[in-house]
Coordinates of C-alpha atoms and ligand atoms in Angstrom, one line a residue:
M1227 CA 121.7 85.8 74.9
P1228 CA 118.6 83.9 73.8
D1229 CA 119.5 80.4 72.6
Q1230 CA 118.9 79.4 69.0
K1231 CA 115.4 78.2 68.5
P1232 CA 115.3 74.5 69.2
K1233 CA 114.2 72.0 66.6
M1234 CA 110.7 70.7 66.6
V1235 CA 110.1 67.5 68.7
D1236 CA 110.1 64.3 66.7
F1237 CA 106.7 63.1 67.9
D1238 CA 107.3 59.4 67.2
A1239 CA 110.7 59.4 68.8
A1240 CA 109.2 61.1 71.9
L1241 CA 106.6 58.3 72.2
H1242 CA 109.1 55.5 71.9
N1243 CA 112.0 56.9 73.9
E1244 CA 111.8 55.6 77.5
N1245 CA 115.2 57.2 78.2
Y1246 CA 113.7 60.7 77.8
D1247 CA 114.9 61.9 81.2
A1248 CA 118.6 61.1 80.9
E1249 CA 119.8 64.3 79.1
Y1250 CA 118.2 66.5 81.8
L1251 CA 119.9 64.9 84.8
I1252 CA 122.5 67.6 85.2
P1253 CA 124.5 67.7 88.4
P1254 CA 122.5 69.1 91.3
V1255 CA 123.3 72.7 92.4
S1256 CA 125.9 72.9 95.1
P1257 CA 125.1 74.0 98.6
D1258 CA 128.2 76.3 98.2
D1259 CA 126.1 78.4 95.8
L1260 CA 123.8 79.6 98.7
F1261 CA 124.4 83.0 100.1
T1262 CA 123.5 84.5 103.5
L1263 CA 120.1 86.0 103.1
A1264 CA 120.0 88.3 106.1
D1265 CA 118.1 91.5 105.1
R1266 CA 118.9 91.2 101.4
K1267 CA 116.2 92.8 99.2
C1268 CA 114.2 90.2 97.4
E1269 CA 112.4 90.8 94.1
S1270 CA 109.7 88.3 94.7
L1271 CA 108.5 85.9 92.1
D1272 CA 105.7 84.7 94.4
G1273 CA 102.1 85.0 93.3
Q1274 CA 99.9 83.2 90.8
W1275 CA 101.8 80.8 88.5
G1276 CA 100.5 78.6 85.7
F1277 CA 100.3 75.0 86.9
A1278 CA 99.7 71.5 85.5
I1279 CA 100.2 68.0 87.0
D1280 CA 102.0 65.6 84.7
P1281 CA 101.8 62.0 86.0
Y1282 CA 103.0 60.6 82.7
E1283 CA 106.0 62.9 82.5
N1284 CA 104.9 64.1 79.1
G1285 CA 106.5 67.5 79.6
M1286 CA 109.9 65.8 79.7
R1287 CA 109.1 63.3 76.9
K1288 CA 107.9 66.1 74.6
K1289 CA 110.3 68.8 75.8
W1290 CA 107.6 71.3 76.7
F1291 CA 110.4 73.6 78.0
N1292 CA 111.4 74.3 74.4
E1293 CA 108.0 76.0 73.8
I1294 CA 107.7 74.8 70.2
T1295 CA 104.2 75.4 69.0
A1296 CA 104.7 75.3 65.2
D1297 CA 106.5 73.0 62.8
D1298 CA 109.7 74.0 61.0
A1299 CA 107.7 75.5 58.2
G1300 CA 105.7 77.6 60.7
F1301 CA 102.4 75.7 60.7
P1302 CA 100.8 75.6 64.2
L1303 CA 100.9 72.3 65.9
P1304 CA 98.4 70.8 68.4
M1305 CA 100.6 70.7 71.5
D1306 CA 99.8 69.1 74.9
F1307 CA 100.6 72.2 76.8
D1308 CA 99.6 75.9 76.8
F1309 CA 101.5 77.7 79.5
D1310 CA 99.5 80.9 79.4
A1311 CA 96.2 79.1 79.5
W1312 CA 97.0 76.7 82.4
E1313 CA 95.0 77.1 85.5
S1314 CA 96.7 79.2 88.1
I1315 CA 98.1 78.2 91.5
A1316 CA 99.6 80.1 94.3
V1317 CA 103.3 80.2 95.0
P1318 CA 104.3 79.5 97.7
A1319 CA 101.9 76.8 98.6
C1320 CA 101.6 73.0 98.7
F1321 CA 99.6 72.1 95.6
N1322 CA 97.9 69.4 97.7
T1323 CA 95.9 71.9 99.7
Q1324 CA 95.0 74.1 96.8
Q1325 CA 92.5 71.7 95.2
K1326 CA 90.8 68.6 96.5
E1327 CA 91.9 66.5 93.5
F1328 CA 95.5 67.3 94.2
L1329 CA 95.6 66.1 97.8
F1330 CA 97.3 62.7 97.2
Y1331 CA 99.0 63.5 93.9
E1332 CA 102.6 62.3 93.7
G1333 CA 104.7 62.9 90.6
M1334 CA 105.8 65.6 88.2
T1335 CA 104.2 69.0 88.2
W1336 CA 105.0 72.1 86.1
Y1337 CA 104.9 75.7 87.3
T1338 CA 105.4 78.6 85.0
R1339 CA 105.3 82.4 85.0
R1340 CA 106.5 85.3 83.0
F1341 CA 108.4 88.3 84.5
Y1342 CA 110.1 91.5 83.4
F1343 CA 113.6 92.3 84.3
V1344 CA 115.4 95.6 84.0
P1345 CA 119.2 95.4 84.7
D1346 CA 120.9 97.6 87.3
S1347 CA 124.5 98.5 86.5
E1348 CA 125.3 98.9 90.2
K1349 CA 124.1 95.4 90.9
P1350 CA 124.9 93.4 87.8
R1351 CA 124.9 89.9 89.2
V1352 CA 121.5 88.3 89.7
F1353 CA 120.6 85.1 91.6
M1354 CA 117.4 83.2 91.7
R1355 CA 116.6 81.5 95.1
F1356 CA 114.1 78.8 95.8
G1357 CA 113.2 78.5 99.5
G1358 CA 112.0 74.9 99.2
A1359 CA 110.5 72.6 96.5
N1360 CA 109.6 69.0 97.2
Y1361 CA 111.6 66.9 96.1
E1362 CA 113.3 67.2 92.7
C1363 CA 113.2 70.5 91.0
R1364 CA 114.4 71.5 87.5
V1365 CA 114.4 75.1 86.4
W1366 CA 114.3 76.5 82.8
L1367 CA 114.8 80.1 82.2
N1368 CA 114.0 81.2 78.7
R1369 CA 114.2 77.6 77.5
K1370 CA 117.6 77.0 79.1
L1371 CA 117.9 74.3 81.9
I1372 CA 119.7 76.3 84.5
A1373 CA 119.4 74.2 87.7
R1374 CA 118.4 70.9 89.2
H1375 CA 118.0 70.4 92.9
L1376 CA 117.3 67.3 95.0
G1377 CA 115.9 67.5 98.5
G1378 CA 112.5 68.7 99.6
S1379 CA 113.2 71.0 102.5
T1380 CA 116.3 73.1 101.9
P1381 CA 116.9 76.2 99.8
F1382 CA 119.0 76.5 96.6
A1383 CA 120.3 79.4 94.6
V1384 CA 121.5 79.7 91.0
E1385 CA 123.1 82.6 89.2
V1386 CA 120.9 83.8 86.3
T1387 CA 122.8 86.9 85.2
D1388 CA 123.6 85.4 81.8
Y1389 CA 120.2 84.0 81.1
L1390 CA 117.9 87.0 81.9
Q1391 CA 116.2 89.0 79.2
R1392 CA 113.8 91.9 79.4
E1393 CA 110.8 89.5 79.1
N1394 CA 111.3 86.1 80.7
R1395 CA 109.6 82.8 80.8
L1396 CA 110.4 80.8 83.9
L1397 CA 109.4 77.1 83.9
V1398 CA 109.9 74.8 86.9
M1399 CA 109.4 71.1 87.1
V1400 CA 108.8 69.9 90.6
S1401 CA 108.3 66.2 91.4
N1402 CA 107.4 64.8 94.8
R1403 CA 107.6 61.2 93.5
R1404 CA 109.0 59.1 96.3
R1405 CA 112.0 57.1 95.3
P1406 CA 114.1 54.5 97.1
E1407 CA 117.3 56.5 96.6
N1408 CA 115.8 59.7 98.0
V1409 CA 116.3 61.2 101.5
P1410 CA 113.8 60.4 102.9
A1411 CA 113.1 57.3 100.9
L1412 CA 109.7 55.7 100.3
N1413 CA 108.3 55.2 103.8
T1414 CA 107.8 58.1 106.3
D1415 CA 105.2 58.9 108.9
W1416 CA 104.3 62.2 107.5
F1417 CA 102.6 63.6 104.4
N1418 CA 104.4 64.0 101.2
Y1419 CA 103.3 67.6 100.4
G1420 CA 104.6 68.8 97.0
G1421 CA 105.3 71.8 94.9
L1422 CA 106.9 75.2 95.2
Y1423 CA 105.8 75.6 98.8
R1424 CA 108.4 78.3 99.9
S1425 CA 109.1 81.6 98.3
V1426 CA 111.0 82.2 95.0
G1427 CA 112.8 85.4 94.3
L1428 CA 115.6 87.3 92.6
Y1429 CA 118.5 88.9 94.4
R1430 CA 120.8 91.5 92.8
M1431 CA 124.4 91.8 93.9
P1432 CA 127.2 94.1 93.2
K1433 CA 130.4 92.7 91.6
S1434 CA 131.8 91.9 95.0
F1435 CA 129.4 90.7 97.6
I1436 CA 129.2 89.0 100.9
K1437 CA 128.3 85.4 100.4
D1438 CA 128.5 84.2 103.9
L1439 CA 128.6 85.9 107.3
F1440 CA 128.9 83.8 110.5
V1441 CA 129.1 85.6 113.8
R1442 CA 129.2 83.6 117.1
L1443 CA 130.7 83.2 120.5
V1444 CA 134.0 81.3 120.5
P1445 CA 133.1 77.9 121.9
D1446 CA 135.9 77.6 124.4
G1447 CA 133.6 77.9 127.4
E1448 CA 135.0 81.2 128.4
M1449 CA 132.2 83.3 126.9
N1450 CA 134.4 86.3 126.4
K1451 CA 135.3 86.2 122.7
I1452 CA 133.4 86.6 119.5
A1453 CA 134.4 85.0 116.2
V1454 CA 133.4 86.5 112.9
S1455 CA 133.9 84.8 109.5
V1456 CA 133.0 86.2 106.1
K1457 CA 133.2 84.8 102.6
V1458 CA 133.1 87.2 99.8
E1459 CA 132.5 86.6 96.1
G1460 CA 134.5 88.9 93.7
N1461 CA 137.9 90.6 94.0
A1462 CA 137.4 92.6 97.2
R1463 CA 140.4 92.6 99.6
D1464 CA 138.7 94.0 102.8
C1465 CA 135.4 93.7 104.6
T1466 CA 134.2 95.5 107.7
V1467 CA 131.8 94.1 110.3
S1468 CA 130.3 96.2 113.0
I1469 CA 128.2 95.3 116.1
P1470 CA 127.2 98.7 117.5
G1471 CA 125.6 97.2 120.6
L1472 CA 129.1 95.9 121.6
G1473 CA 131.0 98.9 120.3
L1474 CA 132.7 96.7 117.7
D1475 CA 134.0 97.9 114.4
L1476 CA 136.1 95.2 112.8
A1477 CA 138.2 95.3 109.7
L1478 CA 138.8 92.0 108.1
K1479 CA 141.5 91.3 105.5
L1480 CA 140.4 88.9 102.9
Q1481 CA 142.5 86.1 101.4
D1482 CA 141.0 84.2 98.5
G1483 CA 137.7 85.8 99.4
E1484 CA 137.8 84.7 103.1
G1485 CA 138.4 86.5 106.3
E1486 CA 138.1 85.7 109.9
C1487 CA 138.8 87.4 113.3
V1488 CA 138.4 86.7 117.0
V1489 CA 137.9 89.6 119.3
P1490 CA 137.4 90.0 123.0
A1491 CA 133.8 90.9 123.9
S1492 CA 131.3 90.3 126.7
P1493 CA 127.9 90.3 125.1
E1494 CA 124.8 89.8 127.1
L1495 CA 124.2 86.1 126.5
W1496 CA 121.1 84.8 124.7
S1497 CA 118.8 82.4 126.5
P1498 CA 115.1 81.4 126.3
E1499 CA 114.4 83.6 129.2
S1500 CA 116.3 86.5 127.9
P1501 CA 116.6 86.3 124.1
K1502 CA 119.0 89.2 123.6
L1503 CA 119.9 89.9 119.9
Y1504 CA 122.4 92.4 118.5
S1505 CA 122.4 94.1 115.1
V1506 CA 125.4 93.3 112.9
T1507 CA 126.3 95.0 109.7
A1508 CA 128.9 93.8 107.2
R1509 CA 130.2 95.9 104.4
C1510 CA 132.3 94.9 101.4
E1511 CA 132.8 97.6 98.7
A1512 CA 129.3 98.5 97.6
D1513 CA 127.6 95.6 99.4
V1514 CA 126.0 96.0 102.8
L1515 CA 124.3 93.3 104.8
S1516 CA 122.6 93.5 108.2
D1517 CA 121.4 90.8 110.4
E1518 CA 120.3 90.1 114.0
V1519 CA 122.6 87.8 115.9
G1520 CA 122.8 86.4 119.4
F1521 CA 125.5 84.8 121.5
K1522 CA 125.3 81.7 123.6
D1523 CA 127.4 78.8 124.8
F1524 CA 125.8 75.4 124.5
R1525 CA 127.9 72.4 125.5
A1526 CA 127.9 68.8 126.8
Q1527 CA 129.7 68.0 130.0
A1528 CA 129.4 64.3 131.0
E1529 CA 125.6 63.6 131.1
K1530 CA 124.7 67.3 131.3
V1531 CA 124.1 70.0 128.8
L1532 CA 125.0 73.5 129.8
L1533 CA 123.6 76.7 128.4
N1534 CA 125.9 79.6 129.2
G1535 CA 127.7 77.6 131.7
K1536 CA 124.6 76.5 133.7
R1537 CA 123.0 73.1 133.6
I1538 CA 119.7 73.2 131.6
F1539 CA 116.9 70.6 131.3
L1540 CA 115.5 70.8 127.8
R1541 CA 111.8 71.2 128.3
G1542 CA 110.9 70.4 124.7
I1543 CA 108.2 69.4 122.3
S1544 CA 108.5 67.9 118.8
M1545 CA 106.9 69.6 115.9
H1546 CA 106.2 68.8 112.3
E1547 CA 105.9 71.5 109.6
D1548 CA 102.2 70.8 108.9
S1549 CA 98.8 72.4 109.4
A1550 CA 95.3 71.4 108.5
D1551 CA 94.8 74.2 106.0
V1552 CA 98.1 75.1 104.3
G1553 CA 100.0 71.8 104.8
K1554 CA 103.7 72.5 105.2
S1555 CA 103.6 75.9 103.6
L1556 CA 103.4 77.6 107.0
R1557 CA 103.2 81.4 107.2
A1558 CA 105.1 83.4 109.9
Q1559 CA 101.9 83.8 111.9
D1560 CA 101.3 79.9 111.9
I1561 CA 104.8 79.4 113.3
E1562 CA 104.4 82.2 115.8
K1563 CA 101.2 80.6 117.0
S1564 CA 102.8 77.1 117.4
F1565 CA 105.7 78.6 119.3
A1566 CA 103.3 80.6 121.5
I1567 CA 101.6 77.3 122.4
A1568 CA 104.9 75.7 123.1
K1569 CA 105.8 78.6 125.4
E1570 CA 102.4 78.2 127.1
L1571 CA 103.3 74.6 127.6
G1572 CA 106.4 75.7 129.4
C1573 CA 108.9 74.8 126.8
N1574 CA 112.4 76.2 126.4
F1575 CA 113.2 73.8 123.5
I1576 CA 111.6 72.6 120.3
R1577 CA 112.6 69.7 118.1
L1578 CA 111.8 70.6 114.5
A1579 CA 111.3 67.1 113.1
H1580 CA 112.1 65.3 110.8
Y1581 CA 113.5 67.7 108.1
P1582 CA 114.5 71.3 107.8
H1583 CA 111.5 73.6 108.5
S1584 CA 111.2 77.0 107.0
D1585 CA 114.0 79.4 107.8
M1586 CA 111.4 81.6 109.4
A1587 CA 111.2 79.0 112.3
A1588 CA 114.7 79.6 113.7
R1589 CA 114.4 83.4 113.2
I1590 CA 111.2 83.4 115.2
A1591 CA 112.7 81.2 117.8
D1592 CA 115.7 83.6 118.1
R1593 CA 113.2 86.3 118.8
V1594 CA 110.8 84.6 121.2
G1595 CA 113.4 82.5 123.0
L1596 CA 113.2 78.8 122.2
L1597 CA 116.2 76.6 121.7
V1598 CA 115.9 74.7 118.5
W1599 CA 116.9 71.2 117.3
E1600 CA 117.1 71.0 113.5
E1601 CA 117.1 67.7 111.6
V1602 CA 117.7 66.2 108.2
P1603 CA 115.3 63.6 106.9
V1604 CA 117.7 60.6 107.2
Y1605 CA 114.7 58.7 108.5
W1606 CA 114.2 55.0 109.0
T1607 CA 115.6 53.1 106.1
I1608 CA 117.3 54.8 103.3
L1609 CA 119.9 53.5 100.8
F1610 CA 122.9 53.9 103.1
G1611 CA 125.2 52.1 100.8
N1612 CA 124.4 54.3 97.8
P1613 CA 127.0 57.1 97.2
A1614 CA 124.3 59.3 95.5
T1615 CA 122.0 59.0 98.5
Y1616 CA 124.9 60.0 100.8
Q1617 CA 125.7 63.0 98.6
C1618 CA 122.1 64.1 98.7
A1619 CA 121.8 63.8 102.5
Q1620 CA 125.1 65.7 102.9
N1621 CA 123.9 68.4 100.5
Q1622 CA 120.7 68.8 102.5
L1623 CA 122.6 69.0 105.8
K1624 CA 125.0 71.6 104.4
E1625 CA 122.2 73.7 103.0
L1626 CA 120.5 73.6 106.4
I1627 CA 123.6 74.5 108.3
L1628 CA 124.7 77.3 105.9
R1629 CA 121.1 78.7 106.0
D1630 CA 120.7 78.6 109.8
R1631 CA 124.0 78.5 111.6
G1632 CA 123.7 82.3 112.1
R1633 CA 120.6 81.7 114.2
V1634 CA 121.4 81.7 117.9
S1635 CA 118.4 79.6 118.9
V1636 CA 119.8 76.5 117.1
C1637 CA 121.5 74.3 119.5
V1638 CA 121.4 70.8 117.9
W1639 CA 122.0 69.4 114.4
S1640 CA 120.3 66.0 114.2
V1641 CA 121.6 63.7 111.5
G1642 CA 119.0 60.9 111.7
N1643 CA 116.0 59.2 113.2
E1644 CA 115.7 55.5 114.1
N1645 CA 117.9 54.1 111.4
P1646 CA 118.9 50.4 111.4
D1647 CA 122.4 49.9 112.9
N1648 CA 124.6 48.4 110.1
D1649 CA 128.1 49.2 108.9
E1650 CA 126.9 51.2 105.9
R1651 CA 124.7 53.3 108.0
L1652 CA 127.5 53.9 110.5
E1653 CA 129.9 55.2 107.9
F1654 CA 127.1 57.3 106.4
M1655 CA 126.3 58.9 109.7
K1656 CA 130.0 59.5 110.6
G1657 CA 130.3 61.4 107.4
L1658 CA 127.3 63.6 108.3
I1659 CA 128.6 64.2 111.8
D1660 CA 132.0 65.3 110.4
T1661 CA 130.1 67.6 108.0
C1662 CA 128.3 69.2 111.0
R1663 CA 131.5 69.7 112.9
S1664 CA 133.4 71.1 110.0
L1665 CA 130.7 73.7 109.2
D1666 CA 129.8 74.6 112.8
D1667 CA 131.7 74.0 116.0
T1668 CA 129.2 75.7 118.2
R1669 CA 126.4 73.2 118.1
L1670 CA 126.0 69.7 119.4
V1671 CA 125.2 66.8 117.1
S1672 CA 122.4 64.3 117.8
A1673 CA 120.3 61.5 116.4
A1674 CA 117.5 59.4 117.6
C1675 CA 119.3 56.1 118.4
L1676 CA 118.0 52.5 118.8
V1677 CA 117.3 50.5 121.9
N1678 CA 117.3 46.7 122.1
Y1679 CA 114.0 46.0 123.8
K1680 CA 115.0 42.5 124.9
K1681 CA 118.0 43.7 126.7
L1682 CA 116.4 47.0 127.6
A1683 CA 119.6 48.8 126.7
M1684 CA 120.9 51.0 123.9
E1685 CA 122.1 49.0 121.0
D1686 CA 123.3 51.5 118.5
R1687 CA 126.9 52.1 117.5
L1688 CA 126.0 55.6 116.4
A1689 CA 125.5 56.6 120.1
E1690 CA 129.3 56.7 120.5
F1691 CA 129.7 59.4 117.8
V1692 CA 126.9 61.9 118.7
D1693 CA 127.1 64.5 121.4
I1694 CA 123.5 64.0 122.6
V1695 CA 121.8 60.6 122.3
G1696 CA 118.1 60.8 121.5
I1697 CA 115.9 58.0 122.5
N1698 CA 112.4 57.5 121.1
E1699 CA 110.4 55.3 123.5
Y1700 CA 106.7 54.6 123.4
Y1701 CA 106.1 52.8 126.7
G1702 CA 102.4 53.0 127.4
W1703 CA 101.5 53.1 123.7
Y1704 CA 103.4 50.8 121.3
R1705 CA 105.0 49.0 124.3
H1706 CA 102.6 48.0 126.9
N1707 CA 104.8 47.2 129.8
M1708 CA 105.5 50.5 131.4
E1709 CA 107.6 48.7 134.1
D1710 CA 110.3 48.2 131.4
L1711 CA 110.8 51.9 131.1
P1712 CA 112.6 52.4 134.5
R1713 CA 114.7 49.3 133.7
E1714 CA 115.7 50.7 130.3
L1715 CA 116.4 54.1 131.7
A1716 CA 118.7 52.6 134.4
N1717 CA 120.8 51.2 131.5
L1718 CA 120.9 54.5 129.6
D1719 CA 123.0 56.4 132.1
I1720 CA 126.0 56.2 129.9
G1721 CA 128.0 59.2 131.0
K1722 CA 127.0 61.4 128.1
P1723 CA 123.8 63.5 127.5
V1724 CA 120.7 61.4 126.8
M1725 CA 117.3 62.8 126.1
I1726 CA 114.0 61.3 125.4
S1727 CA 113.5 62.7 121.9
E1728 CA 110.0 61.1 121.6
M1729 CA 107.3 59.5 123.7
G1730 CA 103.5 59.9 123.4
A1731 CA 100.2 58.4 122.5
D1732 CA 97.4 59.1 120.0
A1733 CA 94.1 60.7 121.1
L1734 CA 91.2 61.9 119.0
A1735 CA 90.4 65.3 120.3
G1736 CA 87.1 65.3 122.2
H1737 CA 87.0 61.5 122.3
H1738 CA 86.6 60.5 126.0
G1739 CA 86.5 57.2 127.8
S1740 CA 88.5 55.3 130.3
R1741 CA 92.3 55.5 130.5
D1742 CA 92.5 52.0 129.1
E1743 CA 90.6 52.8 125.9
L1744 CA 93.0 53.5 123.1
F1745 CA 92.6 56.9 121.3
T1746 CA 90.8 58.6 124.2
E1747 CA 92.2 61.8 125.6
E1748 CA 92.2 60.0 129.0
C1749 CA 94.5 57.2 127.7
Q1750 CA 96.9 59.8 126.3
E1751 CA 96.8 61.7 129.5
Y1752 CA 97.5 58.6 131.5
V1753 CA 100.5 57.7 129.3
Y1754 CA 101.9 61.2 130.0
E1755 CA 101.2 60.9 133.7
R1756 CA 103.0 57.6 134.0
Q1757 CA 105.9 58.6 131.7
I1758 CA 106.5 61.8 133.7
E1759 CA 106.3 60.0 137.0
I1760 CA 109.1 57.6 135.8
L1761 CA 111.2 60.0 133.8
S1762 CA 111.4 62.5 136.6
K1763 CA 113.2 60.0 138.8
F1764 CA 116.1 59.8 136.3
A1765 CA 118.0 62.9 137.0
F1766 CA 120.7 62.2 134.4
L1767 CA 118.3 62.8 131.5
C1768 CA 119.1 66.1 129.8
G1769 CA 115.7 66.7 128.2
L1770 CA 112.4 65.6 126.9
S1771 CA 110.6 66.4 123.6
P1772 CA 107.4 64.4 123.5
W1773 CA 105.8 63.5 120.2
I1774 CA 104.2 65.9 119.3
L1775 CA 102.7 69.4 119.6
C1776 CA 100.0 69.1 116.9
D1777 CA 98.2 66.3 115.1
F1778 CA 99.6 66.0 111.6
R1779 CA 98.6 64.4 108.2
T1780 CA 100.0 61.0 107.4
P1781 CA 98.5 58.6 104.9
R1782 CA 99.9 55.5 106.6
R1783 CA 97.5 55.9 109.5
Q1784 CA 94.1 54.7 108.5
N1785 CA 92.1 53.3 111.5
G1786 CA 88.7 54.7 112.4
F1787 CA 90.1 57.3 114.7
Q1788 CA 93.1 58.4 112.6
R1789 CA 91.7 58.5 109.0
G1790 CA 94.9 59.8 107.6
W1791 CA 96.2 61.7 110.7
N1792 CA 98.7 61.0 113.4
L1793 CA 96.8 62.0 116.5
K1794 CA 99.7 62.1 119.0
G1795 CA 99.3 65.9 119.1
L1796 CA 98.7 67.6 122.4
V1797 CA 96.9 70.1 120.3
T1798 CA 94.7 69.6 117.2
A1799 CA 96.0 70.3 113.7
D1800 CA 94.1 73.6 113.5
R1801 CA 95.9 74.6 116.8
N1802 CA 92.5 75.5 118.4
Y1803 CA 92.0 72.7 120.9
K1804 CA 94.3 71.4 123.7
K1805 CA 93.9 67.8 124.7
K1806 CA 94.0 66.8 128.4
A1807 CA 97.6 65.6 128.2
F1808 CA 98.7 69.1 127.3
F1809 CA 98.0 70.2 130.8
T1810 CA 99.8 67.2 132.3
L1811 CA 103.0 68.1 130.5
Q1812 CA 102.5 71.8 131.3
K1813 CA 102.3 71.0 135.0
F1814 CA 105.5 69.0 134.8
Y1815 CA 107.3 71.7 132.8
H1816 CA 106.3 74.3 135.3
V1817 CA 107.8 72.3 138.1
K1818 CA 111.0 71.7 136.1
A1819 CA 111.2 75.4 135.3
K1820 CA 110.9 76.3 139.0
Q1821 CA 113.6 73.8 139.9
S1822 CA 116.0 75.4 137.5
E1823 CA 115.5 79.0 138.8
Ligands
GCB3224 C1 108.4 57.5 115.8 C2 108.9 58.3 114.7 C3 107.9 59.4 114.3 C4 106.5 58.8 114.3 C5 106.2 58.3 115.7 C6 104.8 57.7 115.8 O1 109.2 56.8 116.4 O2 110.1 58.9 114.9 O3 108.2 59.9 113.0 O4 105.5 59.7 113.8 O5 107.1 57.4 116.1 O6 103.8 58.4 115.9 O7 104.7 56.4 115.7

């Protein structure tokens, strides 16, 4: 039902009211509202939308969402907005890369479009899903505020059944303003791309529908059982799940909308060398959902990690979601290209830093055979003592896990990167670790922990609570004395898996000189050579993911070489040029791969 026409804005009050935002701070949508996407048909709302930047937040002050363009007597008013005459912008895309003037913009933006909707009695429930909007997002459908979401890299969904009309106006406020209470907070070493940079669409569901489907190998180390869990919305009592490739047809009884079963099975196990996937189809009354799943066993045993019962060295590389032309709004072909380069490098593992990347990433990794580390942006210093900040971090983590736990390539959930060790942070992280374990008992939990460089030893209480300890070390770059690296490593053999989650050096592509000259390719190459020489002597290490595959934008880097870019990439941001160090690491990974055959 359309709402009653709202009253005209009191212009004076709007100018004087600095508390204009308060009435729109509705509670954020819950991660529990997400549903398994699998092969669900999307009615895409992508395309050209009307767009305006709004640094003074005038749209909130003057309530543009009410679309009042005349006074109460019907006389037209000079308004500050005109949705249908706004310039148009592509969705999905980072607005920053759409026009030169938008590159460094941080603040409120407005997106709007109209769309038609024709109901379908077979599928009466309708949900609107946003793949990612950085950072705060508020959604009005036909003048009604229907959702607010916090967190720049995870999806959210909201039921719109009751708000849809035949002709609809969708208005979305997205703000990438950095705030101290956000996750991440004010200071990061990456670019703050903004806007509706992942797809937006409608999904129609029957009365009862499958909300969540989670199929995996039972993590008891025996590798001969499969567990299937489903969550159903509606009154259905039964659900069936079939995996024809394994001859499985399972009937699940639902209680309070949930069902689970464990069955004996001996699937061909998934690995980077042999990324075997099986089709699975779940049916619940009129709802049918199909997906591709795989089965693997990934576990820690003393200092080792085992994949399918066999020790594995994680030959990794870190990646940002960033490219020179489209920012973080990567298309499938961009991700495929990066993964192909990682494969060429000899990788079996990628660290998707420092926030959830597009859901396409893990899907492609499933297919091409790369183990994946996924991470939430609990980065450097955030307000660890603030309950709202914790809530937001936990929501982002849940949204990530619910979105991707069905992807067999995912092997690690990482809860943070280089955070200061204090009591508040420890409690915060313990909460996130518990969240990981309660949603998914088949992955290991990690974080990049801190080292005391005077003692050359780990000094981070978090290390005790994670399954894999990540160490970011920059010997040869930020720390000159490379001799300290073996001393530090000798102290890191702590009886649980430890990996070097970062090391590296900046090099401007094509800039050559001696190995002692910073920012030359030779200097970067030399850092890699020396690192590899030392790291390869420490057999307890379970993996390496140097920083980083490609150069990436970051406004905090402003010397004459960097000019707004972090140049630690082994490859340029356009992915067209490999620096010398690429081949150094490639050589090492080929040796490592041979050793593990
Ligand atoms: C780090 C951070 C990473 C930075 C990198 C660097 O330790 O984890 O986000 O980009 O160092 O290049 O300094």
